[in-house]
Coordinates of C-alpha atoms and ligand atoms in Angstrom, one line a residue:
Chain A
M492 CA -41.4 16.1 4.9
K493 CA -44.5 16.1 2.8
I494 CA -43.5 15.6 -0.7
L495 CA -47.1 15.6 -1.9
E496 CA -50.1 17.1 -0.2
I497 CA -53.5 17.0 -1.8
R498 CA -56.4 18.7 0.1
G499 CA -60.1 18.6 -0.9
V500 CA -59.2 18.1 -4.6
S501 CA -62.0 17.6 -7.1
K502 CA -61.8 17.2 -10.8
S503 CA -64.7 17.1 -13.2
Y504 CA -64.8 16.6 -16.9
G505 CA -68.1 18.2 -17.9
K506 CA -70.7 16.1 -16.0
V507 CA -68.2 13.4 -15.1
Q508 CA -66.8 13.7 -11.5
A509 CA -63.4 12.0 -11.8
L510 CA -62.3 13.0 -8.3
R511 CA -64.4 14.1 -5.4
E512 CA -62.8 16.1 -2.6
V513 CA -59.7 13.8 -2.3
D514 CA -57.3 14.3 0.6
L515 CA -53.9 12.6 0.3
V516 CA -50.6 13.2 1.9
I517 CA -47.4 11.3 0.8
R518 CA -44.2 11.8 2.7
G519 CA -40.7 11.7 1.4
G520 CA -39.3 8.2 1.1
E521 CA -42.7 6.4 0.9
M522 CA -43.5 3.7 -1.6
V523 CA -47.2 3.8 -2.4
S524 CA -49.5 1.8 -4.7
I525 CA -52.8 3.1 -6.0
V526 CA -55.4 0.5 -6.9
G527 CA -59.0 0.6 -8.0
P528 CA -61.4 -0.3 -10.8
S529 CA -61.1 1.1 -14.3
G530 CA -62.5 4.6 -14.5
S531 CA -62.3 5.2 -10.8
G532 CA -60.0 8.2 -11.2
K533 CA -56.5 6.8 -10.6
S534 CA -54.9 8.4 -13.7
T535 CA -56.7 11.6 -13.0
L536 CA -55.2 11.7 -9.5
L537 CA -51.7 11.0 -10.8
Q538 CA -52.0 13.7 -13.5
I539 CA -53.1 16.3 -10.8
A540 CA -50.4 15.1 -8.4
G541 CA -47.8 15.4 -11.2
T542 CA -49.0 18.9 -12.1
L543 CA -49.8 17.8 -15.6
D544 CA -53.4 19.0 -15.0
R545 CA -55.0 21.4 -12.6
P546 CA -57.8 20.4 -10.2
T547 CA -61.3 21.9 -10.5
A548 CA -61.2 22.6 -6.8
G549 CA -58.8 22.0 -3.8
T550 CA -55.1 22.5 -3.4
V551 CA -52.1 20.5 -4.5
R552 CA -48.7 21.0 -3.0
V553 CA -45.5 19.4 -4.4
A554 CA -42.4 19.8 -2.2
G555 CA -44.2 22.6 -0.5
H556 CA -45.1 24.6 -3.7
D557 CA -48.8 25.5 -4.0
V558 CA -49.4 24.4 -7.6
S559 CA -52.4 26.8 -8.1
R560 CA -50.1 29.8 -7.6
L561 CA -47.6 28.8 -10.2
S562 CA -47.4 30.0 -13.8
D563 CA -46.9 27.6 -16.7
S564 CA -43.1 28.1 -16.7
E565 CA -42.8 27.7 -12.9
L566 CA -44.9 24.6 -13.2
S567 CA -42.6 23.3 -15.9
A568 CA -39.5 24.0 -13.7
L569 CA -41.2 22.2 -10.9
R570 CA -41.7 19.1 -13.1
A571 CA -38.2 19.3 -14.3
R572 CA -36.7 19.4 -10.9
Y573 CA -39.1 17.3 -8.6
I574 CA -41.0 14.8 -10.6
G575 CA -40.2 11.8 -12.8
F576 CA -42.9 10.1 -14.8
V577 CA -43.1 6.5 -16.0
F578 CA -45.9 5.5 -18.4
Q579 CA -47.5 2.2 -19.3
Q580 CA -46.5 2.7 -23.0
F581 CA -42.8 3.5 -22.3
H582 CA -43.0 6.5 -24.8
L583 CA -39.4 6.0 -26.2
A584 CA -38.4 7.7 -29.4
P585 CA -38.0 4.8 -31.9
G586 CA -35.1 6.2 -33.8
S587 CA -33.0 7.1 -30.8
S588 CA -30.6 5.0 -28.8
A589 CA -31.3 4.2 -25.1
L590 CA -28.7 6.8 -24.1
D591 CA -30.3 9.5 -26.3
N592 CA -33.7 8.7 -25.0
V593 CA -32.6 9.0 -21.4
A594 CA -30.6 12.2 -22.1
D595 CA -33.6 13.7 -23.8
G596 CA -35.4 13.6 -20.5
L597 CA -32.8 16.0 -19.1
L598 CA -33.0 18.5 -21.9
Y599 CA -35.0 21.0 -19.9
S600 CA -32.8 20.7 -16.8
G601 CA -30.2 23.3 -17.8
L602 CA -27.4 20.8 -18.0
S603 CA -24.9 20.8 -20.9
R604 CA -25.2 18.1 -23.5
R605 CA -22.1 16.3 -22.2
Q606 CA -23.4 16.4 -18.6
R607 CA -26.8 15.1 -19.8
R608 CA -25.2 12.2 -21.6
E609 CA -23.0 11.4 -18.6
K610 CA -26.0 11.4 -16.2
A611 CA -28.0 9.3 -18.7
A612 CA -25.2 6.7 -18.9
A613 CA -25.1 6.6 -15.1
A614 CA -28.9 6.2 -14.9
L615 CA -28.8 3.4 -17.4
E616 CA -26.0 1.7 -15.4
R617 CA -28.2 2.1 -12.4
V618 CA -31.2 0.2 -14.0
G619 CA -28.8 -2.5 -15.2
L620 CA -28.6 -1.5 -18.9
G621 CA -25.1 -0.1 -18.9
H622 CA -24.3 -2.5 -21.7
R623 CA -27.2 -1.4 -23.9
L624 CA -26.5 2.3 -24.2
G625 CA -26.4 2.3 -28.0
H626 CA -29.4 0.0 -28.5
R627 CA -32.5 1.4 -30.0
P628 CA -36.0 0.6 -28.5
H629 CA -36.8 -2.0 -31.1
Q630 CA -33.6 -3.9 -30.2
L631 CA -34.8 -4.1 -26.6
S632 CA -37.3 -6.4 -24.8
G633 CA -40.4 -4.8 -23.2
G634 CA -38.9 -5.0 -19.7
Q635 CA -35.7 -3.4 -20.9
M636 CA -37.7 -0.6 -22.7
Q637 CA -39.5 0.1 -19.4
R638 CA -36.2 0.1 -17.5
V639 CA -34.9 2.7 -20.1
A640 CA -38.0 4.8 -19.4
V641 CA -37.4 4.4 -15.6
A642 CA -33.8 5.5 -16.1
R643 CA -35.1 8.5 -18.0
A644 CA -37.5 9.4 -15.2
V645 CA -34.8 9.2 -12.5
A646 CA -31.7 10.5 -14.3
G647 CA -32.3 14.0 -13.0
E648 CA -32.6 12.6 -9.5
P649 CA -36.1 13.9 -8.8
P650 CA -37.4 13.2 -5.3
L651 CA -40.8 12.0 -6.6
L652 CA -41.4 9.2 -9.1
L653 CA -45.0 8.8 -10.5
A654 CA -45.8 5.6 -12.5
D655 CA -49.1 4.9 -14.2
E656 CA -49.4 1.1 -14.7
P657 CA -45.7 0.6 -15.4
T658 CA -46.0 -3.2 -15.5
G659 CA -49.3 -3.2 -17.5
N660 CA -47.6 -4.0 -20.8
L661 CA -45.1 -6.5 -19.3
D662 CA -45.2 -10.2 -18.6
S663 CA -44.9 -11.2 -14.9
E664 CA -41.1 -11.8 -15.1
A665 CA -40.3 -8.5 -16.7
G666 CA -42.9 -6.8 -14.3
A667 CA -41.1 -8.3 -11.3
E668 CA -37.8 -7.0 -12.6
V669 CA -39.2 -3.5 -12.9
M670 CA -40.7 -3.7 -9.4
S671 CA -37.5 -4.7 -7.9
L672 CA -35.9 -1.7 -9.6
F673 CA -38.6 0.5 -8.0
R674 CA -37.8 -1.0 -4.6
R675 CA -34.1 -0.3 -5.1
L676 CA -34.7 3.3 -6.1
N677 CA -37.0 3.7 -3.1
A678 CA -34.4 2.3 -0.8
A679 CA -32.0 4.9 -2.2
G680 CA -34.5 7.6 -1.1
I681 CA -36.8 8.3 -4.0
T682 CA -40.6 8.5 -3.2
V683 CA -42.4 6.1 -5.5
V684 CA -46.1 6.2 -6.4
I685 CA -47.4 3.4 -8.6
I686 CA -50.9 2.9 -10.1
T687 CA -51.5 -0.7 -10.8
H688 CA -54.1 -3.4 -11.5
D689 CA -51.7 -6.1 -10.4
S690 CA -52.3 -7.2 -6.8
E691 CA -48.7 -8.6 -6.6
V692 CA -47.4 -5.2 -7.5
A693 CA -49.7 -3.6 -5.0
M694 CA -48.7 -6.0 -2.2
A695 CA -45.1 -5.2 -2.8
C696 CA -45.7 -1.6 -1.7
P697 CA -45.7 -0.8 2.0
R698 CA -48.6 1.6 1.6
R699 CA -51.7 1.0 -0.5
I700 CA -54.4 3.5 -1.6
R701 CA -57.7 2.4 -3.0
V702 CA -59.7 4.7 -5.3
R703 CA -63.3 4.1 -6.1
D704 CA -65.7 6.5 -7.9
G705 CA -63.3 9.4 -7.5
L706 CA -63.0 8.9 -3.8
V707 CA -60.0 7.7 -1.9
R708 CA -61.7 4.8 -0.1
S709 CA -59.3 3.0 2.1
E710 CA -55.7 3.0 3.1
V711 CA -54.1 -0.2 4.2
T712 CA -50.9 0.2 6.2
Chain B
M1357 CA -38.2 27.0 -0.5
T1358 CA -36.3 27.9 -3.7
A1359 CA -37.8 29.9 -6.5
L1360 CA -38.8 27.9 -9.6
R1361 CA -37.3 29.2 -12.7
P1362 CA -37.1 27.0 -15.9
A1363 CA -33.7 26.5 -17.4
R1364 CA -33.1 28.1 -20.8
L1365 CA -32.6 25.9 -23.8
R1366 CA -29.1 26.4 -25.3
P1367 CA -29.1 27.5 -28.9
T1368 CA -27.3 24.3 -30.0
D1369 CA -29.9 22.2 -28.1
L1370 CA -32.7 24.2 -29.7
A1371 CA -31.2 23.7 -33.2
R1372 CA -30.8 20.0 -32.6
L1373 CA -34.3 19.8 -31.3
G1374 CA -35.5 21.7 -34.4
T1375 CA -33.9 19.2 -36.7
S1376 CA -35.1 16.1 -34.9
G1377 CA -38.4 16.1 -36.7
L1378 CA -36.7 16.6 -40.1
R1379 CA -34.2 13.9 -39.4
A1380 CA -37.0 11.5 -38.4
R1381 CA -38.8 12.0 -41.8
P1382 CA -36.2 13.2 -44.3
M1383 CA -38.3 12.5 -47.4
R1384 CA -41.2 14.5 -46.1
A1385 CA -38.8 17.4 -45.3
I1386 CA -37.5 17.3 -48.8
L1387 CA -41.0 17.4 -50.4
A1388 CA -42.1 20.1 -48.0
A1389 CA -39.1 22.3 -48.8
L1390 CA -39.5 21.7 -52.6
G1391 CA -41.8 24.6 -53.2
I1392 CA -39.5 27.0 -51.4
S1393 CA -36.5 25.6 -53.4
I1394 CA -38.2 26.2 -56.7
G1395 CA -39.2 29.7 -55.8
I1396 CA -35.8 30.7 -54.6
A1397 CA -34.1 29.0 -57.5
T1398 CA -36.2 30.8 -60.0
M1399 CA -35.5 34.2 -58.3
V1400 CA -31.8 33.6 -58.0
T1401 CA -31.6 32.5 -61.6
V1402 CA -33.5 35.5 -62.9
V1403 CA -31.3 37.9 -60.9
G1404 CA -28.1 35.9 -61.7
V1405 CA -28.8 35.8 -65.5
S1406 CA -29.5 39.5 -65.7
A1407 CA -26.6 40.4 -63.5
S1408 CA -24.3 38.3 -65.7
S1409 CA -25.6 40.0 -68.9
Q1410 CA -25.1 43.4 -67.2
E1411 CA -21.6 42.5 -66.1
Q1412 CA -20.7 41.5 -69.6
L1413 CA -21.9 44.9 -70.9
L1414 CA -20.2 46.8 -68.1
R1415 CA -16.9 45.1 -68.8
Q1416 CA -17.2 46.0 -72.4
L1417 CA -18.0 49.6 -71.5
D1418 CA -14.9 49.6 -69.3
A1419 CA -12.7 48.3 -72.1
L1420 CA -14.2 50.7 -74.6
G1421 CA -14.1 53.8 -72.5
T1422 CA -16.8 56.6 -72.2
N1423 CA -14.7 59.4 -73.7
L1424 CA -15.9 59.1 -77.3
L1425 CA -18.3 61.8 -78.6
R1426 CA -20.1 62.1 -81.9
V1427 CA -21.3 65.2 -83.7
Q1428 CA -23.9 65.0 -86.5
P1429 CA -25.8 67.7 -88.3
G1430 CA -29.3 68.3 -87.0
D1431 CA -32.3 69.5 -88.9
S1432 CA -32.6 73.2 -89.5
L1433 CA -35.7 75.2 -88.5
F1434 CA -36.9 74.6 -92.1
G1435 CA -36.6 70.8 -91.9
D1436 CA -33.7 70.4 -94.3
Q1437 CA -30.3 68.9 -93.3
V1438 CA -27.6 71.3 -92.2
K1439 CA -24.1 70.6 -93.6
L1440 CA -21.0 70.4 -91.4
P1441 CA -17.9 72.2 -92.7
K1442 CA -15.4 70.1 -94.8
T1443 CA -12.7 70.7 -92.2
A1444 CA -14.9 69.9 -89.2
A1445 CA -12.5 67.3 -87.8
D1446 CA -9.6 69.7 -88.0
M1447 CA -11.6 72.4 -86.1
V1448 CA -12.6 69.9 -83.4
R1449 CA -9.0 68.7 -83.0
R1450 CA -8.0 72.2 -81.9
I1451 CA -10.4 72.2 -78.9
D1452 CA -8.6 71.9 -75.5
G1453 CA -8.4 68.3 -74.3
V1454 CA -9.2 66.6 -77.6
T1455 CA -6.8 63.9 -78.5
N1456 CA -8.3 62.5 -81.7
A1457 CA -10.9 63.7 -84.2
S1458 CA -12.0 62.0 -87.4
Q1459 CA -14.9 62.4 -89.8
T1460 CA -17.0 60.3 -92.2
G1461 CA -19.4 61.4 -94.9
E1462 CA -22.4 59.5 -96.3
T1463 CA -22.3 59.2 -100.1
G1464 CA -25.9 58.2 -100.6
V1465 CA -25.1 55.3 -102.9
T1466 CA -25.4 51.6 -102.3
V1467 CA -23.0 48.7 -102.3
R1468 CA -23.9 45.4 -104.0
R1469 CA -22.2 42.0 -104.7
N1470 CA -22.6 42.7 -108.5
D1471 CA -24.2 45.0 -111.0
L1472 CA -27.2 42.7 -111.6
I1473 CA -28.7 43.5 -108.2
P1474 CA -31.0 46.5 -108.4
S1475 CA -29.5 49.7 -107.0
G1476 CA -32.4 50.1 -104.5
V1477 CA -31.2 47.1 -102.5
S1478 CA -29.0 48.5 -99.8
L1479 CA -28.9 45.7 -97.3
G1480 CA -28.8 48.5 -94.7
I1481 CA -25.2 49.2 -95.6
T1482 CA -24.1 52.8 -95.9
V1483 CA -21.3 53.7 -98.2
Q1484 CA -19.2 56.4 -96.4
A1485 CA -16.1 58.5 -97.1
T1486 CA -13.7 58.4 -94.2
S1487 CA -10.6 60.2 -93.0
L1488 CA -7.6 58.0 -92.6
D1489 CA -7.3 58.3 -88.8
L1490 CA -10.8 57.0 -88.1
L1491 CA -9.7 53.8 -86.5
D1492 CA -7.5 55.6 -84.0
T1493 CA -10.4 57.7 -82.9
V1494 CA -13.1 55.0 -82.6
D1495 CA -10.6 52.4 -81.5
G1496 CA -11.4 50.1 -84.4
K1497 CA -9.3 47.1 -85.6
I1498 CA -8.8 45.4 -88.9
R1499 CA -9.8 41.8 -88.8
S1500 CA -8.3 40.9 -92.2
G1501 CA -6.6 42.7 -95.0
T1502 CA -5.5 46.3 -94.6
W1503 CA -6.8 49.8 -93.8
L1504 CA -6.8 52.7 -96.3
N1505 CA -3.6 54.8 -96.7
A1506 CA -2.6 58.0 -98.5
A1507 CA -2.4 56.1 -101.8
T1508 CA -5.4 53.8 -101.6
E1509 CA -7.7 56.6 -100.4
R1510 CA -7.6 57.9 -104.0
Q1511 CA -8.3 54.5 -105.5
P1512 CA -11.6 52.5 -106.0
V1513 CA -11.0 50.3 -103.0
V1514 CA -13.2 49.8 -100.0
V1515 CA -12.9 48.5 -96.4
L1516 CA -16.0 46.8 -95.0
G1517 CA -17.4 47.0 -91.5
A1518 CA -18.0 43.7 -89.8
V1519 CA -21.7 43.7 -90.3
A1520 CA -21.5 45.0 -93.8
A1521 CA -19.1 42.2 -94.8
E1522 CA -21.5 39.6 -93.2
R1523 CA -24.5 41.0 -95.1
L1524 CA -22.6 40.9 -98.4
G1525 CA -21.5 37.3 -97.6
L1526 CA -17.8 38.1 -97.5
T1527 CA -15.3 36.6 -95.1
A1528 CA -12.0 37.7 -96.8
P1529 CA -10.9 40.7 -98.8
D1530 CA -9.6 40.8 -102.5
I1531 CA -13.1 40.6 -103.9
Q1532 CA -14.8 43.1 -106.1
V1533 CA -18.1 44.7 -105.1
W1534 CA -20.3 47.1 -107.1
I1535 CA -20.6 50.6 -105.6
G1536 CA -22.5 53.3 -107.3
N1537 CA -21.8 52.4 -110.9
R1538 CA -18.4 50.7 -110.9
W1539 CA -16.4 48.0 -109.3
F1540 CA -14.4 48.6 -106.0
T1541 CA -11.9 46.1 -104.6
V1542 CA -12.4 45.1 -101.0
I1543 CA -9.0 45.5 -99.3
G1544 CA -9.9 45.0 -95.7
I1545 CA -12.6 43.9 -93.2
L1546 CA -13.0 45.5 -89.8
D1547 CA -13.6 43.9 -86.4
R1548 CA -16.8 44.5 -84.4
M1549 CA -17.1 48.0 -83.0
P1550 CA -19.7 48.1 -80.3
L1551 CA -19.3 51.9 -79.7
A1552 CA -19.8 52.8 -83.4
E1553 CA -22.3 50.3 -84.8
E1554 CA -22.9 52.6 -87.8
I1555 CA -19.3 51.9 -88.8
E1556 CA -19.9 48.2 -88.5
R1557 CA -22.7 48.7 -91.1
S1558 CA -20.6 50.8 -93.5
A1559 CA -18.5 50.4 -96.6
L1560 CA -15.6 52.8 -96.2
I1561 CA -13.7 54.6 -98.9
G1562 CA -11.3 57.6 -99.0
F1563 CA -12.7 61.1 -99.3
P1564 CA -10.7 61.7 -102.6
A1565 CA -12.1 58.5 -104.1
A1566 CA -15.6 59.5 -103.0
K1567 CA -15.2 62.8 -104.8
D1568 CA -13.6 61.3 -108.0
Y1569 CA -15.8 58.2 -108.4
L1570 CA -19.1 59.0 -106.6
N1571 CA -19.3 62.9 -106.9
H1572 CA -19.3 63.3 -103.1
D1573 CA -19.3 66.9 -102.0
G1574 CA -16.7 66.4 -99.3
H1575 CA -18.9 67.5 -96.4
P1576 CA -18.8 65.1 -93.4
T1577 CA -22.0 63.8 -91.8
T1578 CA -20.4 62.6 -88.6
V1579 CA -17.4 63.8 -86.6
Y1580 CA -15.9 61.4 -84.0
E1581 CA -13.9 62.9 -81.2
R1582 CA -11.9 61.4 -78.3
S1583 CA -10.6 63.3 -75.3
A1584 CA -9.1 62.8 -71.9
D1585 CA -11.8 61.4 -69.5
E1586 CA -11.9 64.5 -67.4
A1587 CA -12.3 66.8 -70.4
V1588 CA -15.4 65.1 -71.9
E1589 CA -17.8 67.6 -70.4
S1590 CA -15.9 70.7 -71.3
V1591 CA -15.3 69.4 -74.8
R1592 CA -18.9 68.5 -75.1
A1593 CA -19.9 72.0 -74.3
M1594 CA -17.7 73.3 -77.1
L1595 CA -18.4 70.9 -79.9
A1596 CA -21.6 72.2 -81.5
R1597 CA -20.3 75.8 -81.4
T1598 CA -17.0 74.7 -83.1
V1599 CA -18.5 72.8 -86.0
S1600 CA -21.4 75.1 -86.5
P1601 CA -20.4 78.5 -85.2
E1602 CA -23.5 80.3 -86.6
K1603 CA -26.1 77.8 -85.7
P1604 CA -24.8 75.7 -82.8
N1605 CA -28.2 74.4 -82.0
E1606 CA -28.3 72.7 -85.4
A1607 CA -25.6 70.2 -84.6
K1608 CA -26.4 67.1 -82.5
V1609 CA -23.8 65.9 -80.0
S1610 CA -24.1 62.3 -78.7
R1611 CA -22.1 60.0 -76.5
P1612 CA -22.1 56.4 -78.0
S1613 CA -21.3 54.8 -74.7
D1614 CA -24.6 56.2 -73.3
A1615 CA -26.4 53.7 -75.5
L1616 CA -24.3 50.9 -74.1
K1617 CA -24.9 52.1 -70.6
A1618 CA -28.7 52.1 -71.2
K1619 CA -28.4 48.6 -72.6
A1620 CA -26.5 47.5 -69.4
A1621 CA -29.2 49.1 -67.2
A1622 CA -31.9 47.4 -69.2
A1623 CA -30.1 44.1 -68.9
G1624 CA -29.8 44.6 -65.1
A1625 CA -33.5 45.2 -64.8
F1626 CA -34.9 41.6 -64.6
T1627 CA -38.3 40.8 -65.9
G1628 CA -41.1 41.2 -63.4
L1629 CA -42.9 38.2 -64.9
M1630 CA -40.2 35.7 -63.9
L1631 CA -39.9 37.2 -60.5
G1632 CA -43.7 37.0 -60.1
L1633 CA -43.5 33.3 -60.9
G1634 CA -40.8 32.9 -58.3
A1635 CA -43.0 34.7 -55.8
V1636 CA -45.9 32.4 -56.5
A1637 CA -43.7 29.3 -56.1
L1638 CA -42.5 30.8 -52.8
F1639 CA -46.1 31.4 -51.6
V1640 CA -47.0 27.8 -52.5
G1641 CA -43.9 26.7 -50.7
A1642 CA -44.8 28.6 -47.6
V1643 CA -48.3 27.0 -47.6
G1644 CA -46.5 23.6 -48.0
V1645 CA -44.3 24.3 -45.0
A1646 CA -47.2 25.4 -42.9
N1647 CA -49.2 22.3 -43.9
T1648 CA -46.4 20.0 -43.1
M1649 CA -45.9 21.6 -39.7
V1650 CA -49.6 21.4 -38.8
V1651 CA -49.5 17.7 -39.6
A1652 CA -46.3 17.2 -37.6
V1653 CA -47.9 18.9 -34.6
L1654 CA -51.0 16.6 -34.8
E1655 CA -48.8 13.5 -35.2
R1656 CA -46.4 14.5 -32.4
R1657 CA -49.0 15.4 -29.7
R1658 CA -47.7 12.6 -27.5
E1659 CA -44.1 13.7 -27.9
I1660 CA -45.2 17.2 -27.0
G1661 CA -47.0 15.9 -23.9
L1662 CA -43.9 13.9 -22.9
R1663 CA -41.6 16.9 -23.3
R1664 CA -44.0 18.9 -21.1
S1665 CA -43.7 16.1 -18.5
F1666 CA -39.9 16.4 -18.7
G1667 CA -40.3 20.1 -17.8
A1668 CA -40.6 21.9 -21.2
T1669 CA -42.4 25.2 -21.0
R1670 CA -45.0 26.2 -23.5
G1671 CA -42.5 28.7 -24.9
Q1672 CA -39.9 26.0 -25.3
V1673 CA -42.4 23.8 -27.2
R1674 CA -43.3 26.8 -29.4
S1675 CA -39.7 27.5 -30.1
Q1676 CA -39.0 23.9 -31.1
F1677 CA -41.7 23.9 -33.8
L1678 CA -40.9 27.5 -34.9
V1679 CA -37.2 26.5 -35.3
E1680 CA -38.2 23.4 -37.2
A1681 CA -40.3 25.4 -39.6
V1682 CA -37.5 28.0 -40.1
L1683 CA -34.9 25.3 -40.6
L1684 CA -37.2 23.5 -43.1
S1685 CA -37.7 26.7 -45.0
A1686 CA -34.1 27.7 -44.9
F1687 CA -33.1 24.3 -46.0
G1688 CA -35.3 24.7 -49.0
G1689 CA -33.9 28.2 -49.6
G1690 CA -30.3 26.9 -49.4
A1691 CA -31.1 24.2 -52.0
G1692 CA -32.8 26.9 -54.1
V1693 CA -29.8 29.2 -53.9
L1694 CA -27.5 26.4 -55.0
L1695 CA -29.8 25.4 -57.9
G1696 CA -30.2 29.0 -59.0
A1697 CA -26.4 29.6 -58.9
L1698 CA -25.9 26.5 -60.9
A1699 CA -28.5 27.5 -63.5
T1700 CA -26.9 31.0 -63.7
F1701 CA -23.4 29.4 -64.2
V1702 CA -24.7 27.1 -66.9
Y1703 CA -26.5 29.9 -68.7
A1704 CA -23.5 32.1 -68.5
R1705 CA -21.2 29.3 -69.7
I1706 CA -23.4 28.6 -72.7
N1707 CA -23.6 32.3 -73.6
S1708 CA -20.0 33.0 -72.7
L1709 CA -20.9 35.6 -70.2
P1710 CA -19.1 36.1 -66.8
A1711 CA -21.3 34.3 -64.2
V1712 CA -22.4 36.7 -61.6
V1713 CA -24.8 36.0 -58.7
P1714 CA -24.9 39.2 -56.5
M1715 CA -24.3 38.8 -52.8
W1716 CA -27.5 40.7 -52.0
A1717 CA -29.5 38.0 -53.9
L1718 CA -28.0 35.3 -51.7
G1719 CA -28.5 37.2 -48.5
G1720 CA -32.0 38.2 -49.6
A1721 CA -32.9 34.6 -50.4
L1722 CA -31.7 33.4 -47.0
G1723 CA -33.5 36.2 -45.2
T1724 CA -36.7 35.6 -47.1
T1725 CA -36.8 31.9 -46.4
I1726 CA -36.2 32.5 -42.7
L1727 CA -39.0 35.0 -42.7
I1728 CA -41.3 32.6 -44.6
G1729 CA -40.4 29.8 -42.3
A1730 CA -41.2 31.9 -39.2
L1731 CA -44.5 33.0 -40.7
A1732 CA -45.5 29.6 -41.9
G1733 CA -44.4 28.0 -38.6
L1734 CA -46.2 30.5 -36.3
Y1735 CA -49.6 29.0 -36.3
P1736 CA -48.4 25.3 -36.0
A1737 CA -46.1 26.4 -33.2
L1738 CA -48.8 28.1 -31.3
R1739 CA -51.0 25.0 -31.6
A1740 CA -48.1 22.8 -30.4
A1741 CA -47.7 25.0 -27.3
R1742 CA -51.4 24.5 -26.5
V1743 CA -51.2 20.7 -26.5
P1744 CA -52.1 19.8 -22.9
P1745 CA -49.3 17.9 -21.0
T1746 CA -51.9 15.1 -20.0
V1747 CA -51.8 13.6 -23.5
A1748 CA -48.5 11.9 -22.4
L1749 CA -50.5 9.8 -20.0
T1750 CA -53.8 9.3 -21.9
A1751 CA -52.9 9.0 -25.6
Q1752 CA -53.1 5.4 -26.7
Ligands
LIG358 N1 -59.9 14.1 -20.7 C1 -61.0 13.5 -20.2 N2 -62.2 14.0 -20.7 C2 -63.4 13.5 -20.2 N3 -63.5 12.6 -19.3 C3 -62.3 12.0 -18.8 C4 -61.1 12.5 -19.2 N4 -60.1 11.8 -18.6 C5 -60.7 11.0 -17.8 N5 -62.0 11.1 -17.9 C6 -63.1 10.3 -17.1 O1 -62.8 10.4 -15.7 C7 -62.9 9.2 -15.1 C8 -61.6 8.7 -14.5 O2 -60.7 8.4 -15.5 P1 -59.3 7.9 -15.2 O3 -58.5 7.8 -16.4 O4 -58.7 8.7 -14.1 O5 -59.6 6.4 -14.7 P2 -58.5 5.3 -14.2 O6 -58.8 4.9 -12.8 O7 -57.2 5.7 -14.6 O8 -59.0 4.1 -15.2 P3 -58.1 2.9 -15.8 O9 -57.8 2.0 -14.7 O10 -59.0 2.3 -16.8 O11 -56.9 3.6 -16.4 C9 -63.5 8.2 -16.2 O12 -64.9 8.2 -16.1 C10 -63.0 8.9 -17.5 O13 -63.9 8.6 -18.5
LIG359 MG1 -55.7 5.1 -15.9

């Protein structure tokens, strides 16, 4: 099954062509890395794949839904159900516990508060932070914070996980921990797409995509 | 392929979401709500203080009754004063429904502490002849000493109204005062009489004494009458004709409780100026809330983007900030209501009034602050909803 299907997608910001007629298909269960020089259009590609932004031209399908035909609220529902995001800067609420941060990610899923907290606890357990539920971000290491963010992204069990440089702010040891977490999640069935500058991270992925000047240049399989 | 429909936020979740920003920055929330608090507190106090004063007067009115009528001679067509018959009170007593009737007659002389004070100095005190049953009719009470009786109404003795005693500097009877051109002994002092303030300002002697010592002609200048409550209107229609059968339009009938009612109504009508000040404070408060919310939206762009990536719709983001503004404003309003109620209570305590804050003022205050919060939060909420989801990925 094609979880993500991008056909002839272009994106321009004024005169800047961030993406030029990109074609990309990702199937359910894949683990993919996206590499390329700075400014080549990786984040733009991920934003469009994650429906956070719309392409200037071309079509994007997520789990079969043609994104261009969806209203804002349908798009929001799509994100809530199908996509989890992990960002380079964790984006955790500083005043809230790990549990609350993870549960917050489920706020728009329609679950009750109790169900959200149960799922959040389970997700934290899954990323190996079952003993840190009440810790607030400043009481956690960088690697632990990113694992909280990963738990938040997967707590709702989305089929697709999109990560933009998830190890960019971590040392190699913490980065390796997060990567092994991604591999475990992938083994459990989640499709994982990771943007990275780190060749070790890229090599850990079975499929690698290279982006240059807004074009998807090469695929190594 | 299943249809995509966003889940609705539960009201409790929305409320929790709306307070998250306030809980994160409590000091800012307090300062932002201050203007609203001051405005609401001012308004609640203004309403509370006037309602308390009014309540006091209404209770007094309740206790005093509204069934007392007063008849006085009017001016004739030619401008001179008409005289009421000497037996006016007896005539009034015969009207159906009348339970009490009494009369007083002005003597035209003054009362002084001693004969060295010039006779022109009246201190605003009227020396009046009175019938013995006056206190029953006007519901008056003796504060100290005694009232006149069949023996003392013929003697040079006087009972002073509360204000008259005060103005003469007397607190106890058994003192001589100078009335007309001789000494009278004060035998009693009356209590306050809110329904007959002219009696409070009078020095009262018997009709026989007035005739013997002050050459009074025996004609009354005021007749007081009390009836059953339901008979007041029918008695009122008869009064003028009874005391002045030939020229009924030359007798003036009045209802002393009407003056007290007017006073109560005036006390209930709070001053527009204070309310205006409250409104200005409320407006400033609304601007403060709007400003705080605009800043909050700017600061929390990344949170907004993040929530959009979680699956929040534009409408849900808008609701979050609208609820936050409403809660902020309502929080200020709640504090203002408490402050205003406290101020009213303190004011009432100091002035020994019953403390009253009307329910409509509380409900109105709450409703107003919710409305203000919604208005002030509208623009910031619309801006929040327009924050693009991509800021979650790009903002540094
Ligand atoms: N919101 C925007 N407005 C204007 N130009 C943009 C915007 N976002 C991205 N760009 C431009 O589009 C191009 C691609 O940017 P993008 O962020 O996708 O690069 P990237 O591959 O993620 O780079 P990096 O590795 O540094 O994160 C760049 O030239 C960038 O300046
Ligand atoms: Mg990037």
